[in-house]
Amino acid sequence: MDAQAFREFGKAAVDFVADYLENIRDHDVLPSVEPGYLLDLLPKQMPETPETWSEVLKDIDRVIKPGLTHWQSPNMHAYYPTSVSYPSIVGEMLASGFSIMGFSWICSPACTELEVVVMDWLAKFLNLPQHFLHENEGPGGGVIQGSASEAVLVAVLAAREQAVRRLRLSQPELSESEIRGKLIAYSSDQSNSCIEKAGVLAAMPIKLLPAGEDLVLRGDALKHAIEQDVAAGLIPVICIASLGTTGTCAYDDIESLATICEQNDVWLHVDAAYAGGAFALEECSELRRGLERVDSLNFNLHKFMLVNFDCAAMWLRDANKVIDSFNVDRIYLKHKHEGQTQIPDFRHWQIPLGRRFRALKVWITFRTLGAEGLRAHIRKHIRLAEQFEDLVKADERFELIAPRALGLVCFRAKGDNEITSQLLQRLMERKKIYMVKAEHCGQLFLRFAVCGMDPKPSDIEFAWTEIESQLTSLCAEQQVNSRKAGELSELTHHLSGLHLTNETLQR
Amino acid sequence: MDAQAFREFGKAAVDFVADYLENIRDHDVLPSVEPGYLLDLLPKQMPETPETWSEVLKDIDRVIKPGLTHWQSPNMHAYYPTSVSYPSIVGEMLASGFSIMGFSWICSPACTELEVVVMDWLAKFLNLPQHFLHENEGPGGGVIQGSASEAVLVAVLAAREQAVRRLRLSQPELSESEIRGKLIAYSSDQSNSCIEKAGVLAAMPIKLLPAGEDLVLRGDALKHAIEQDVAAGLIPVICIASLGTTGTCAYDDIESLATICEQNDVWLHVDAAYAGGAFALEECSELRRGLERVDSLNFNLHKFMLVNFDCAAMWLRDANKVIDSFNVDRIYLKHKHEGQTQIPDFRHWQIPLGRRFRALKVWITFRTLGAEGLRAHIRKHIRLAEQFEDLVKADERFELIAPRALGLVCFRAKGDNEITSQLLQRLMERKKIYMVKAEHCGQLFLRFAVCGMDPKPSDIEFAWTEIESQLTSLCAEQQVNSRKAGELSELTHHLSGLHLTNETLQR
């Protein structure tokens, strides 16, 4: 493909994307395909000779689009939002147009330096503590990781290596493998699966401590666990707190956790993948309490900052603790300015060597939306969730399972779990809206998250009408069924009086 | 930004990218900026109100482009290629336009299924063994990881967990931490730094075994190491072989390594990040020897397949070994079809939970270039490297340090390291071409890799002229300097005869 064909293909693709996003409400949010649909539609081998871009674009419309779950639809209410914005899409394309690697400064100075700039911009926008800024020339700073999972894993691995080094000095009688065998980490039983997975990957068990009834993890639970573990000869390493949790967006109590971590030389990491966006709002300043005492923090820009995945911000109080743990350098990676300046070589801050120019889409998005645009977006999510919460509260057939938190409402149909489960099944089959279920203390509930690129009050109305009308239908059907069951049982009783056999009845 | 503005911005950006790539030879490959240049140019805070996209695009031209190292330039000869193509850029944009998540089938069936399709296409194109195909419905298959580093880490971690489980059964007298403390892995001292880093992250030492004089790791070196380690009570887990190595693109001897691995129940992973592309060529079929005996394999599509980073293919002989090791599921991630079909839930095949729709750019690139286009691209790299090799051989001031391998030529100026080092320094200062140095057995050498989106024979001529003319200048300057030094020493001798003090002389 030459540059001229690219100009045509690229512009057609821009229109394709604009048309798709402008008309996203035309599609059911969930696709109507069965597993394997695409395997049957596509050839078993790549074509030997080139095909034209227009054929390919037609196929994207014909075979790919029908198999998409539309995450940018306002009828997406599953998981947490994965929001894109128009400027971010352009930023991603420009970055792939440059296709540079950013593993060291010399590899593309603009890549490293723009990341320093936007991570400081973001830290200030979110009102994070000063020691997380690059401009302070301290050992702290921010970095873009691929995902929250990676950010958590980086914190877990760095904390592990730091603990091993510390213990080798303080307890020289222990071998390295004895030390590693005693390491233990903590999180809440409400935390994201990626935290437990980080423990598996790091070969360091992560104890999932029981959150309170309000689903919040507090210092006393951590204190109790640490006391028990230390008594049993274990070595506490890191606690991963959540702001907020995946199930209900509960906020762990950072202040009391920090106190226990400080007393026990335990690394405190905060996974604020979703709620971190609210740090930007004065009315949510309570959420930031204790952040000046944490060692590291992660926040997903695709959740609230309208920058498309992947783009997970991570801040470290002391980046040297990660660099020390991960640096395995080779001569071909060295460059003249290495280590001489305050410009980080971000490859030492992360797991992979390679890195994309992700700062570009962040910069473009921040500049074209402005701080006021970003704040307005978060506030809109909160307002729409309030609207949904009011609708739930006003319908006595439903109940909230936890307080609304930011853009998330957790609710269920009153009564046993079966009705909520059946309701979700109907909604999934109808494919108009997409929610997922979760469970707490044996109670099944539905998570309604405000998502999509540009959700509106009418979308919330639409979702609510869908939910409550399906509950109405479900209950009506159940009444019919139970009346039928009653009639059938009466009939059976009557027939059995006639001494007819079951076999006759079933014919 | 609304859809209309996006249509304008997007199309302007398409032209910007096309102009950039068409005129990439106009720029020095290395930028003329000093560390911190961008920090001085940009504001310390994000703007409060939105700026127009045209201002931003102007700034990309004004402040970003001057800070880029131009990886798509044909004058890039450092590291290995990171090649993009026009269709891949469009694919990346479309994927960010959809901005879906692909961590399970229901999250977007097209995302998972297209990945199954293109990974099988690629496996067939590369003539990989049958058991790496999804269509065989066996336990094997391919997956797209973010980078070679991640692929290697996945193999290392899965091998580690499988070994722990095996040993817990076979040696129940050992505790888990005793087992973990005895685990050991192997690679060559020529392997990429990401392999050593995987060992650090996995808390499992990776012994870097001495490659032969030809820089190849063979079974006998592995056998020797394993015998020693087993005698010392250690437990061999995995060997990571390279096809080819980062320094010189040497090919480890897979057959003899496989024999030792099979005898010792050791996982054999092959890092073919660069050379994997040559599996597609009949004339390179020798390279595929032994692949039917390996457990896992990784290959970077951005190196030879014209798909932009990040896109690292990984194949597993038995994916269940990874899934078993990594699966930590939650109720909100389950879906109706899970585990019922042959369609994988790729989140269990990788480290993070989230995943982008990377298969889309692969599919678009493969279809618009065709198998013949991809093979032609690899053959072009080889031909251009041959052209460069001939130029080196024809100039008696230079010597090859290893045989040319695919698109890589390793060479040096004859004589001591100082001259090669100074030559590279001059070249870096002039910024016309970019190479990096490496070292083997005390000999410093330069790596000349054919890179860029569309390199031509004239680009090789350009690079060679730059290199040899700079050596000529360097030698001339050195002769002048040594003559001057000679004259100065004579003059000093003469002056000292006049009993003048040094102070007088220096005035």
XYZ file of N, CA and C in Angstrom, chain A residues 83-85 87 125 277 280-281 304-307 364-381 383 453-455, chain B residues 1 46-51:
123
model
N -13.800 4.348 28.270
C -14.255 5.434 27.399
C -13.146 5.924 26.490
N -13.519 6.142 25.259
C -12.605 6.757 24.326
C -13.141 8.155 24.022
N -12.355 8.949 23.349
C -12.819 10.253 22.870
C -12.220 10.450 21.493
N -10.388 12.921 20.200
C -8.961 13.282 20.125
C -8.035 12.115 20.483
N -3.763 17.725 38.266
C -5.207 17.736 38.020
C -5.935 16.915 39.088
N -10.292 9.071 39.200
C -10.749 10.238 38.459
C -11.401 11.278 39.356
N -10.052 14.570 41.177
C -10.013 15.891 40.537
C -11.117 16.813 41.046
N -12.129 16.242 41.706
C -13.304 17.039 42.064
C -13.241 17.490 43.521
N -11.955 7.195 33.217
C -12.587 8.500 33.442
C -11.952 9.644 32.659
N -10.819 9.389 32.003
C -10.087 10.502 31.376
C -10.246 10.496 29.858
N -11.121 9.624 29.338
C -11.445 9.615 27.906
C -10.247 9.294 27.010
N -9.229 8.678 27.598
C -8.084 8.215 26.808
C -8.251 6.711 26.618
N -2.861 15.018 23.666
C -3.848 15.535 22.713
C -5.242 15.587 23.350
N -5.574 14.551 24.113
C -6.892 14.523 24.760
C -7.010 15.625 25.809
N -5.990 15.754 26.647
C -6.037 16.762 27.702
C -6.137 18.173 27.114
N -5.401 18.421 26.034
C -5.397 19.783 25.485
C -6.712 20.117 24.800
N -7.282 19.145 24.086
C -8.498 19.472 23.335
C -9.750 19.426 24.213
N -9.686 18.752 25.368
C -10.843 18.763 26.272
C -10.654 19.779 27.393
N -9.420 19.984 27.784
C -9.147 20.902 28.882
C -9.566 20.301 30.216
N -9.023 20.855 31.300
C -9.361 20.362 32.637
C -10.866 20.455 32.868
N -11.488 21.526 32.367
C -12.929 21.680 32.613
C -13.723 20.598 31.882
N -13.267 20.204 30.714
C -13.946 19.141 29.977
C -13.848 17.801 30.689
N -12.670 17.524 31.241
C -12.481 16.260 31.958
C -13.338 16.220 33.228
N -13.334 17.340 33.957
C -14.150 17.382 35.187
C -15.636 17.230 34.844
N -16.044 17.893 33.761
C -17.458 17.812 33.362
C -17.844 16.370 33.035
N -16.911 15.641 32.420
C -17.196 14.252 32.053
C -17.417 13.389 33.298
N -16.569 13.551 34.299
C -16.716 12.757 35.527
C -18.021 13.130 36.231
N -18.292 14.432 36.284
C -19.527 14.879 36.952
C -20.760 14.366 36.224
N -20.673 14.272 34.922
C -21.813 13.744 34.169
C -22.080 12.287 34.553
N -21.014 11.498 34.660
C -21.182 10.095 35.070
C -21.859 10.011 36.437
N -23.787 12.257 37.880
C -25.167 12.731 37.790
C -26.082 11.663 37.190
N -19.102 6.553 25.487
C -18.367 7.778 25.189
C -19.178 9.016 25.538
N -20.489 8.937 25.338
C -21.295 10.148 25.547
C -22.710 9.789 26.021
N -22.816 9.248 27.246
C -24.130 8.854 27.746
C -24.987 10.074 28.119
N -14.919 17.593 21.756
C -14.793 17.490 20.295
C -15.938 16.648 19.738
N -1.999 21.287 32.673
C -2.864 21.139 31.514
C -3.739 22.383 31.385
N -4.166 22.723 30.171
C -4.990 23.923 30.007
C -6.339 23.740 30.695
N -6.873 24.820 31.236
C -8.174 24.741 31.901
C -9.290 24.589 30.864
N -9.158 25.314 29.753
C -10.199 25.251 28.723
C -9.646 24.585 27.465
N -10.550 24.053 26.649
C -10.107 23.311 25.459
C -9.329 24.173 24.470
N -8.363 23.575 23.827
C -7.673 24.215 22.710
C -8.138 23.547 21.416
